[in-house]
PDB file of C-alpha atoms in Angstrom:
ATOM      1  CA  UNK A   1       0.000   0.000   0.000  1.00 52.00           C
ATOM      2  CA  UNK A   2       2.455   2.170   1.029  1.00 53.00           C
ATOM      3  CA  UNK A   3       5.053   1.732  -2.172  1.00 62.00           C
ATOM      4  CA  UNK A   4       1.967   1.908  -4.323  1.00 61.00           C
ATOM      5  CA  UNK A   5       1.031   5.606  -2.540  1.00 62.00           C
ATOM      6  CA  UNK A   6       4.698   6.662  -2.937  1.00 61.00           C
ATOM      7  CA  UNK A   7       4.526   5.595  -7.103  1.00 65.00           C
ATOM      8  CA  UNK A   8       1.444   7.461  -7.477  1.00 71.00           C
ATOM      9  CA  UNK A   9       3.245  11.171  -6.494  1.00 77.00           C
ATOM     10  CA  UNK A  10       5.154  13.349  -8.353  1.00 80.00           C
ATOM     11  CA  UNK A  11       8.494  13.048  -8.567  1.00 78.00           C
ATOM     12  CA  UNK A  12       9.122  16.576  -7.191  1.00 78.00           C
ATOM     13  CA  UNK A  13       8.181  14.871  -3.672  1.00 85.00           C
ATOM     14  CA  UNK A  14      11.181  12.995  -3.697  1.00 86.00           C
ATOM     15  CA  UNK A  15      13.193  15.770  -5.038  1.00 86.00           C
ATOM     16  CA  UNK A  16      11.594  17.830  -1.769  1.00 87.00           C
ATOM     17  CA  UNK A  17      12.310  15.445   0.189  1.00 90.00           C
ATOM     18  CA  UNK A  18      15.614  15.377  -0.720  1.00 91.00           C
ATOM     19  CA  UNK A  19      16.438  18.918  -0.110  1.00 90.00           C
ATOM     20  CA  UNK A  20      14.796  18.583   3.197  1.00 92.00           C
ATOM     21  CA  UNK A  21      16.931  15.661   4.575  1.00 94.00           C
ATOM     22  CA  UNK A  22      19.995  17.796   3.342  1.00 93.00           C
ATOM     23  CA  UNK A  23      18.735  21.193   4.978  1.00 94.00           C
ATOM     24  CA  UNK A  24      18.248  18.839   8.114  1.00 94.00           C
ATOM     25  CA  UNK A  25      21.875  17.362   8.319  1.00 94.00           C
ATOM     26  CA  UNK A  26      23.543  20.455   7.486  1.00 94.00           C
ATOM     27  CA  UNK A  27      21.732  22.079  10.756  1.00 93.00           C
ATOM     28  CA  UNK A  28      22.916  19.369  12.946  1.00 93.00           C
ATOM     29  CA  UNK A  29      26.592  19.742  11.818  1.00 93.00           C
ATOM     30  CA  UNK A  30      26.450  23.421  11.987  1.00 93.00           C
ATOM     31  CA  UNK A  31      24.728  23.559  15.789  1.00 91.00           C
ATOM     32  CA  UNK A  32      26.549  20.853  17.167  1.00 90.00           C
ATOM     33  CA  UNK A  33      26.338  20.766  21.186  1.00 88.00           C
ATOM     34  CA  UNK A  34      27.927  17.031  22.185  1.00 87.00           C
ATOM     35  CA  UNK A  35      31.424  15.885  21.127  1.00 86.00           C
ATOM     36  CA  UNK A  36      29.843  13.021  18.999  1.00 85.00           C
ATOM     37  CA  UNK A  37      28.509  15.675  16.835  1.00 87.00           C
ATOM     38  CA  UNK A  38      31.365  17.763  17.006  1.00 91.00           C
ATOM     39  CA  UNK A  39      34.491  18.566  14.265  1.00 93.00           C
ATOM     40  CA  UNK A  40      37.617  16.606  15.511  1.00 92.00           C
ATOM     41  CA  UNK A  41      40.599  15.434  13.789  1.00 90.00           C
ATOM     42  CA  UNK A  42      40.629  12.784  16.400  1.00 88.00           C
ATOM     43  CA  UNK A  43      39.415  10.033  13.581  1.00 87.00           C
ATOM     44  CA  UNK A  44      40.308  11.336  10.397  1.00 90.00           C
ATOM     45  CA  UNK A  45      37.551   9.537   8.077  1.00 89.00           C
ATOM     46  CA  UNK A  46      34.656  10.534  10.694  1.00 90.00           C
ATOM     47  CA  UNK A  47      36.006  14.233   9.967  1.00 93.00           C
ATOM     48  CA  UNK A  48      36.571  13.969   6.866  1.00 93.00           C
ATOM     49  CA  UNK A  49      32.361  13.474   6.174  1.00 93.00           C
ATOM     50  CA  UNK A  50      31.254  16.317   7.644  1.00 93.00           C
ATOM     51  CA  UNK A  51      33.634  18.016   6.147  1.00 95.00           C
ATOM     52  CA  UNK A  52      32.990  17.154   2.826  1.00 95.00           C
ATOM     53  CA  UNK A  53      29.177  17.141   3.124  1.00 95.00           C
ATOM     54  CA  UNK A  54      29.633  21.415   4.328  1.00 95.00           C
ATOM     55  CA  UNK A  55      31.332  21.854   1.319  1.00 95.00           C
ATOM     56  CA  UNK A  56      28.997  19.740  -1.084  1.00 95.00           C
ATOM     57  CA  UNK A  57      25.894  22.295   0.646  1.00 95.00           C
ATOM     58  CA  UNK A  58      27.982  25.499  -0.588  1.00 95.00           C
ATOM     59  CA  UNK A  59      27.941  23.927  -4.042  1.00 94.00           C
ATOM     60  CA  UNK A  60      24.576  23.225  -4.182  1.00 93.00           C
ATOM     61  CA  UNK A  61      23.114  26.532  -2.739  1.00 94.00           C
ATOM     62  CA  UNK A  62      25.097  28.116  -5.037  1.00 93.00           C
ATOM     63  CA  UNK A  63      23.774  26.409  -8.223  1.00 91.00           C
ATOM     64  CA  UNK A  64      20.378  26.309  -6.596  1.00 89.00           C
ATOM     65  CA  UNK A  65      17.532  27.903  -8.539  1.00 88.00           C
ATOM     66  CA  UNK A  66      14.561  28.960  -6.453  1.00 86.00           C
ATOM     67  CA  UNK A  67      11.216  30.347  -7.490  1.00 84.00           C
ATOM     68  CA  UNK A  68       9.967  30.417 -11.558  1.00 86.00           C
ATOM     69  CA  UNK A  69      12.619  32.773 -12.390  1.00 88.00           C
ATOM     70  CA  UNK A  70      15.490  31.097 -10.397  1.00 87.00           C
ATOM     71  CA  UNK A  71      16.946  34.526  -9.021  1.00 89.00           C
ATOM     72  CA  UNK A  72      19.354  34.646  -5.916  1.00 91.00           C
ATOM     73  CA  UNK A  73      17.935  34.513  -2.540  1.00 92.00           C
ATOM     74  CA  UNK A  74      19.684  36.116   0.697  1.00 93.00           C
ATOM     75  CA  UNK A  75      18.923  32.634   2.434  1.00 92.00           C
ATOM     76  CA  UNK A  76      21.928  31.170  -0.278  1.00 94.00           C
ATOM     77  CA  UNK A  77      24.191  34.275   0.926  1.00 94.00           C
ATOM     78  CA  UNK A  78      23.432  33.362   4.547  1.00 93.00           C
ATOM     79  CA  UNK A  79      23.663  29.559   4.324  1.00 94.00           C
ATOM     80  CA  UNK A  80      27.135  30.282   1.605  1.00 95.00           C
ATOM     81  CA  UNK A  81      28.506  32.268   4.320  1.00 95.00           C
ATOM     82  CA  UNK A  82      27.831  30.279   7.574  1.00 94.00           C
ATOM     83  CA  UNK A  83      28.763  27.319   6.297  1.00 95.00           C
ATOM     84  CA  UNK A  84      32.453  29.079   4.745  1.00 95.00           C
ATOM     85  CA  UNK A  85      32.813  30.842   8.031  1.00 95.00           C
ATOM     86  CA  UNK A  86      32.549  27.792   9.787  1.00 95.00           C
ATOM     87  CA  UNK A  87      34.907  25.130   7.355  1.00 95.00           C
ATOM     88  CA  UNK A  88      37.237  28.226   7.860  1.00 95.00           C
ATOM     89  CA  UNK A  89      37.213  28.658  11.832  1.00 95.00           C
ATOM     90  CA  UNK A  90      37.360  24.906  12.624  1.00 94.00           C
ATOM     91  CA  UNK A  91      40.573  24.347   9.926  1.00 94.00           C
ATOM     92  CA  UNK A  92      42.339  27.168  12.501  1.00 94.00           C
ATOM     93  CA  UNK A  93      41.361  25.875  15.752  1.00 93.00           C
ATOM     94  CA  UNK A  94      41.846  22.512  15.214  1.00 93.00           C
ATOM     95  CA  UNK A  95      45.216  23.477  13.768  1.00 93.00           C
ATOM     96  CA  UNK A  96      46.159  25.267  17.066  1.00 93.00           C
ATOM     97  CA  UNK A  97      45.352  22.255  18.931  1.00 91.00           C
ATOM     98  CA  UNK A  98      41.928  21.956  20.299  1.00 91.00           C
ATOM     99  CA  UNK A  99      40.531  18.592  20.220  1.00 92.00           C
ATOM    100  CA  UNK A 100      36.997  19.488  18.727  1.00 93.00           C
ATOM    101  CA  UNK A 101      34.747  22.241  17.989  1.00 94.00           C
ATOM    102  CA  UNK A 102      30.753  22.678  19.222  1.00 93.00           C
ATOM    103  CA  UNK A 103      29.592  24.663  16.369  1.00 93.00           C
ATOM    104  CA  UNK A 104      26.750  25.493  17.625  1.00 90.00           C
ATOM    105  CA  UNK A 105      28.707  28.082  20.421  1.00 90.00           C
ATOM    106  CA  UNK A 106      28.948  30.335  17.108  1.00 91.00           C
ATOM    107  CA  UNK A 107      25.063  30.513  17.004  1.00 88.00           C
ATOM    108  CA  UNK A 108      23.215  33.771  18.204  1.00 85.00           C
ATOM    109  CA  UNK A 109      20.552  31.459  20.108  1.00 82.00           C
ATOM    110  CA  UNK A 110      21.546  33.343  23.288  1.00 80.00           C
ATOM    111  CA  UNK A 111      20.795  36.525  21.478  1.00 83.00           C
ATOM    112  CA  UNK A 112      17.742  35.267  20.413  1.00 84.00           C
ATOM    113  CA  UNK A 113      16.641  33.974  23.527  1.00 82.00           C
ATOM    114  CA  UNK A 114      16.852  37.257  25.420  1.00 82.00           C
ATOM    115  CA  UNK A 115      14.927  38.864  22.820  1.00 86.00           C
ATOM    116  CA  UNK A 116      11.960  36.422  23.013  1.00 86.00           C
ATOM    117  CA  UNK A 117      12.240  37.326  27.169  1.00 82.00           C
ATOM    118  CA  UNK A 118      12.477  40.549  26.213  1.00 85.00           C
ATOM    119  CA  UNK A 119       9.221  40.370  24.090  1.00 87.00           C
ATOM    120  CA  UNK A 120       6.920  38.645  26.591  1.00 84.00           C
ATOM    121  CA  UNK A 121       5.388  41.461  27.390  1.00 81.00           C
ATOM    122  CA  UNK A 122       5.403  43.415  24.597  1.00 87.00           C
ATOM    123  CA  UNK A 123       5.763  41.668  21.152  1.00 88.00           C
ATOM    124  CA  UNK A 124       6.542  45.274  19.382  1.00 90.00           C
ATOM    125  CA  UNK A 125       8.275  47.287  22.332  1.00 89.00           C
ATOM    126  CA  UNK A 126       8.999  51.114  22.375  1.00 91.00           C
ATOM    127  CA  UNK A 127      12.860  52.280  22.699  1.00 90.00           C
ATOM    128  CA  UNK A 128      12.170  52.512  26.021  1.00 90.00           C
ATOM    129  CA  UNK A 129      10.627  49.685  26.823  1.00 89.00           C
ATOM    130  CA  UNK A 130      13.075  47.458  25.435  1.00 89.00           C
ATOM    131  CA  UNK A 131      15.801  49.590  27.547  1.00 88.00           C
ATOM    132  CA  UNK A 132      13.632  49.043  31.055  1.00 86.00           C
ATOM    133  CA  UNK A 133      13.029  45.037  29.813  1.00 85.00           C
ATOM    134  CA  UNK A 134      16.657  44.476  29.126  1.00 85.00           C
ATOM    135  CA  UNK A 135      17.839  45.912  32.927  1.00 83.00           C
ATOM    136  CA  UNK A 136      14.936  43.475  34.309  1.00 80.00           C
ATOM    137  CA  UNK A 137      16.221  40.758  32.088  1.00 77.00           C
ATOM    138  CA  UNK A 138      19.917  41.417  32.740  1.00 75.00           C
ATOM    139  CA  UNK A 139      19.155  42.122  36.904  1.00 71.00           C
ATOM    140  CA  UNK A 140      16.527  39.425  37.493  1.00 63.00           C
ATOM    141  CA  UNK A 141      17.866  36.246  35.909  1.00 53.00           C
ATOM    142  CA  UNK A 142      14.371  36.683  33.861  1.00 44.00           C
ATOM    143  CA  UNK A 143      16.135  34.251  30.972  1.00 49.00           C
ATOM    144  CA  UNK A 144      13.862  31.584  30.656  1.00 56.00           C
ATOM    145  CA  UNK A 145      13.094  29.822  27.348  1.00 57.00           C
ATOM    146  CA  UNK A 146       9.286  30.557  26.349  1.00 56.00           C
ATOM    147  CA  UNK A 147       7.480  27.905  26.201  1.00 64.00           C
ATOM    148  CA  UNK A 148       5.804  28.612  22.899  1.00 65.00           C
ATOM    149  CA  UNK A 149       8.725  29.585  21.494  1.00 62.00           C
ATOM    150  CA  UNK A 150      11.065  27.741  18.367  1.00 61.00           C
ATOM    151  CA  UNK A 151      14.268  28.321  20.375  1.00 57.00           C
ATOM    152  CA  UNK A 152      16.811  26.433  21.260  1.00 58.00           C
ATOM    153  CA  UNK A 153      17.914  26.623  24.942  1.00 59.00           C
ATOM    154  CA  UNK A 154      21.056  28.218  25.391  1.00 56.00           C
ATOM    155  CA  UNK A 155      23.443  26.410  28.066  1.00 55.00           C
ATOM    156  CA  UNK A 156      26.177  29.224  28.486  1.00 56.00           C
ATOM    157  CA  UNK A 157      26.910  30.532  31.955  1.00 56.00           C
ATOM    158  CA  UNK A 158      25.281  34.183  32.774  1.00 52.00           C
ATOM    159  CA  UNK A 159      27.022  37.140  33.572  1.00 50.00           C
ATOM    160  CA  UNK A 160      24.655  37.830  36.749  1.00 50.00           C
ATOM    161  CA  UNK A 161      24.447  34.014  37.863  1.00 52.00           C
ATOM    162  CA  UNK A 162      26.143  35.169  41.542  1.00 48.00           C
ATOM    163  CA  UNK A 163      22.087  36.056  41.966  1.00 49.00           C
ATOM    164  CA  UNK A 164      21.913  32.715  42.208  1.00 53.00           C
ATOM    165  CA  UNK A 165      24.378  31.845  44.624  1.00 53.00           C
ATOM    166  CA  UNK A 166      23.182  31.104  47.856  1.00 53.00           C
ATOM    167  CA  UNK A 167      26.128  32.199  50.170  1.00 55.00           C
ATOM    168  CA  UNK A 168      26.267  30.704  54.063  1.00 57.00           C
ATOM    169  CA  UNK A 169      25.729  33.340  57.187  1.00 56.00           C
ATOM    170  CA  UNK A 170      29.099  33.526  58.864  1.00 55.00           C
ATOM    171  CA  UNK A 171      29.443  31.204  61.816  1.00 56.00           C
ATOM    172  CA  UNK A 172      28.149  33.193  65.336  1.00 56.00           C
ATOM    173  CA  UNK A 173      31.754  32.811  66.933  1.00 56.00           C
ATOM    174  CA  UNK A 174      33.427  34.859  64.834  1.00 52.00           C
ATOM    175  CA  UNK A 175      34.832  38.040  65.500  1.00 56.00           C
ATOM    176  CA  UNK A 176      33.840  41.590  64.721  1.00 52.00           C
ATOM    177  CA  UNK A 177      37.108  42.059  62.817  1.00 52.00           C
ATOM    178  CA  UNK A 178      36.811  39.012  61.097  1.00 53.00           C
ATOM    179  CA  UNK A 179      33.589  39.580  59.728  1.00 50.00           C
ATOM    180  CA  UNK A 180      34.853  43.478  58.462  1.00 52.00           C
ATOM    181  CA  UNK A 181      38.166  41.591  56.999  1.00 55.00           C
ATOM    182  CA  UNK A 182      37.370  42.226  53.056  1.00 55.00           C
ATOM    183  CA  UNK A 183      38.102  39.430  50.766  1.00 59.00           C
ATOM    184  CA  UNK A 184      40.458  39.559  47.434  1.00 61.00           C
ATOM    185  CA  UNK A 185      38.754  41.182  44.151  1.00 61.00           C
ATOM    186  CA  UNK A 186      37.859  38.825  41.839  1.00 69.00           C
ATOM    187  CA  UNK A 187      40.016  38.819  38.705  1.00 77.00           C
ATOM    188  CA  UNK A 188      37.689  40.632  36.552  1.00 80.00           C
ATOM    189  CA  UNK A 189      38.038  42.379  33.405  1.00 84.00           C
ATOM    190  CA  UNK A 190      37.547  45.950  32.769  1.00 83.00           C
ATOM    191  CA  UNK A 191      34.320  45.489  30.994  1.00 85.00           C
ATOM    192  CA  UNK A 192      32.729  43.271  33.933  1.00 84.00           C
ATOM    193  CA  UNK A 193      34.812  45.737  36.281  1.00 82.00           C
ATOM    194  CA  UNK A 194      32.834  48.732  34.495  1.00 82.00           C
ATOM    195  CA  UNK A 195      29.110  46.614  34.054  1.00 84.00           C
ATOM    196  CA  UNK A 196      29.243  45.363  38.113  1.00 83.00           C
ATOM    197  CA  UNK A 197      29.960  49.150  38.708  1.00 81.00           C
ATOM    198  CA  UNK A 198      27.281  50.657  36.846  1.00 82.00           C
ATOM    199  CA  UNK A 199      24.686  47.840  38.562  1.00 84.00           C
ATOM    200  CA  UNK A 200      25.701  48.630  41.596  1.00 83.00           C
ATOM    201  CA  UNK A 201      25.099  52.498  41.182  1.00 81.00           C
ATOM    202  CA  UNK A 202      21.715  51.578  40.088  1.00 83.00           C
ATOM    203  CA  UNK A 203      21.051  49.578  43.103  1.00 84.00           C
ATOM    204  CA  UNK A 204      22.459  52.113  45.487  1.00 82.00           C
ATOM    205  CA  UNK A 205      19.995  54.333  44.118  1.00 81.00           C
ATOM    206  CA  UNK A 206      16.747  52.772  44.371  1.00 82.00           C
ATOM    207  CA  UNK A 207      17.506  51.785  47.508  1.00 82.00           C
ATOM    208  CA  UNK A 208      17.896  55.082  48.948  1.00 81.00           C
ATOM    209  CA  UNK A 209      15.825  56.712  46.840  1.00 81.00           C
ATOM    210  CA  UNK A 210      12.841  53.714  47.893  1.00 81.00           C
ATOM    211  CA  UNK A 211      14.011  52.392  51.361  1.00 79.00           C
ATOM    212  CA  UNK A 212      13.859  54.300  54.495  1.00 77.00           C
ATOM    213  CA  UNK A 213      17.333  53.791  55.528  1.00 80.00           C
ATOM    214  CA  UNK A 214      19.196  56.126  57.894  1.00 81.00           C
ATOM    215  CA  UNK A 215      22.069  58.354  57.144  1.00 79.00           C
ATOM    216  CA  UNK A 216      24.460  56.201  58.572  1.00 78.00           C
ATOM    217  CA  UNK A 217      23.594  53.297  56.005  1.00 78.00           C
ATOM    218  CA  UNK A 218      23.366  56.045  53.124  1.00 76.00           C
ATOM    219  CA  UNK A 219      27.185  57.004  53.562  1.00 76.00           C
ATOM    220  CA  UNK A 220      28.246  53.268  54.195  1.00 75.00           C
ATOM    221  CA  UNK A 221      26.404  52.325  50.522  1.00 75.00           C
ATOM    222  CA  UNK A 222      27.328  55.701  48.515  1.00 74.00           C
ATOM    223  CA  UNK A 223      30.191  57.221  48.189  1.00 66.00           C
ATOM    224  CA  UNK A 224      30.495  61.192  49.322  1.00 58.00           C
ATOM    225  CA  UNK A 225      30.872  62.696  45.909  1.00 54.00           C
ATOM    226  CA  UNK A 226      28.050  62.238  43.401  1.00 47.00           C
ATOM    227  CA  UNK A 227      29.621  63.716  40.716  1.00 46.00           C
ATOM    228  CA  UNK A 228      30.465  61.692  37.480  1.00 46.00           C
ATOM    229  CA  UNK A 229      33.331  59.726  37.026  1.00 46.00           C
ATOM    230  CA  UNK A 230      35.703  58.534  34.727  1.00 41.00           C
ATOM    231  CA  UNK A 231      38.801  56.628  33.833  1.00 38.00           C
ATOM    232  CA  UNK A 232      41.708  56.927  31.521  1.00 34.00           C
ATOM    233  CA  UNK A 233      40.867  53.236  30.610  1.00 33.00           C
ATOM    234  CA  UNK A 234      39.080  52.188  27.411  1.00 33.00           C
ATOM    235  CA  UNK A 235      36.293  51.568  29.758  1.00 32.00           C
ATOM    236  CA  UNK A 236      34.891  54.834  31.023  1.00 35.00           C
ATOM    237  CA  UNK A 237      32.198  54.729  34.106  1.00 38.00           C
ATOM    238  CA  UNK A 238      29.305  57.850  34.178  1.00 39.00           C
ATOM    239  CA  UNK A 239      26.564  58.001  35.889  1.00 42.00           C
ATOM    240  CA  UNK A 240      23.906  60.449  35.780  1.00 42.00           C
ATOM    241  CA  UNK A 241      20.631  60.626  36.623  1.00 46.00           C
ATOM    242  CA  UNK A 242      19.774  57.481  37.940  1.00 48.00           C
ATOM    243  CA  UNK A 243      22.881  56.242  39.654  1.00 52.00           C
ATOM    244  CA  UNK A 244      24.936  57.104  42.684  1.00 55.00           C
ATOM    245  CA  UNK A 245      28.352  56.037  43.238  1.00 59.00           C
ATOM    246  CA  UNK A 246      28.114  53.206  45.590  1.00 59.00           C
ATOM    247  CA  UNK A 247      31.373  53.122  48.196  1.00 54.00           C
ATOM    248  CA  UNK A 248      33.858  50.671  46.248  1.00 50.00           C
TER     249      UNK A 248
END
């Protein structure tokens, strides 16, 4: 029954088809999260297949004819590109010495994830909008794959996962100096250096501006001088408006 079904179509099924199973394999290769999936020189014929069927799908989307008058689309340029980019960044890091590459940590599903949180409220949001929903994103640990939604979860660690950190209350029998003893920086960089300094502003001020806190607490949170501030680094700190300059 079945065999008789698949005589009776067209042959452009199979010729669908085809394409399909192609489009299908060439996503897996080019989002690969596990090592089995991965590019590795570690078994040379095993590499040598994915390999070879990348550069077989730049051939064919480049000879590929779609629509009645077979004119170039800008999802060939994308999927010429991708694909080139990526035959040309695993040749370099496997030649450097890494054992395998997850292609899929050159994706933007990260990117796309925080805009789908940042559209849950508002599907089309205003300038500002989009500025208040990215602090709430970026603050609250808000990024959370929607459950409607055709992304792919993105396993990457999160700038602001400390939130998440539950730290342990210091033990009763320690000492007053003890507790004030400040522990080493971390080794940050001067772009987390300048983003953990900006947040904390921002904290600083809506809790003094929304907490009834004495003046005591106020000068042991903000620094004395409100004015702005900057560095001779590439990474400049200012604050106006909305921030204070916390006492770090």
């Amino acid at each position: 029954m079945v065999e008789q079904e698949q005589r009776q179509r067209p042959p452009s099924y199979q010729t669908t088809a085809w394409c399909l199973e192609q489009v299908d394999h060439w996503f897996d290769i080019m989002s690969s999260r596990q090592p089995v999936m991965a590019l590795s020189t570690h078994k040379i014929e095993e590499y040598q297949k994915p390999i070879k069927f990348l550069q077989d799908t730049i051939q064919l989307f480049r000879g590929l004819k779609i629509g009645r008058t077979g004119s170039w689309k800008p999802v060939q340029t994308g999927i010429v590109m991708a694909t080139s980019s990526i035959l040309s960044i695993q040749q370099d890091m496997l030649a450097q010495g890494h054992m395998f590459v997850l292609t899929s940590r050159f994706t933007q599903d990260c990117l796309e994830n925080q805009f789908s949180c940042i559209r849950q409220r508002n599907p089309v949001p205003t300038p500002v909008e989009f500025q208040q929903a990215l602090k709430s994103v970026s603050v609250g640990q808000f990024l959370v794959t929607v459950k409607t939604g055709s992304y792919q979860e993105d396993d990457n660690s999160l700038l602001a996962d400390f939130l998440d950190t539950k730290q342990s209350l210091p033990s009763p029998g320690l000492r007053e100096e003890e507790l004030m003893v400040r522990r080493a920086a971390p080794d940050l960089t001067n772009t987390e250096i300048s983003a953990l300094y900006h947040l904390t502003g921002y904290i600083v001020h809506k809790v003094i501006k929304y907490s009834k806190i004495c003046e005591g607490c106020q000068s042991a949170i903000k620094h004395n001088d409100d004015s702005p501030e900057g560095t001779k680094s590439s990474s400049q700190v200012y604050f106006v408006g909305r921030h204070k300059r916390p006492s770090i």
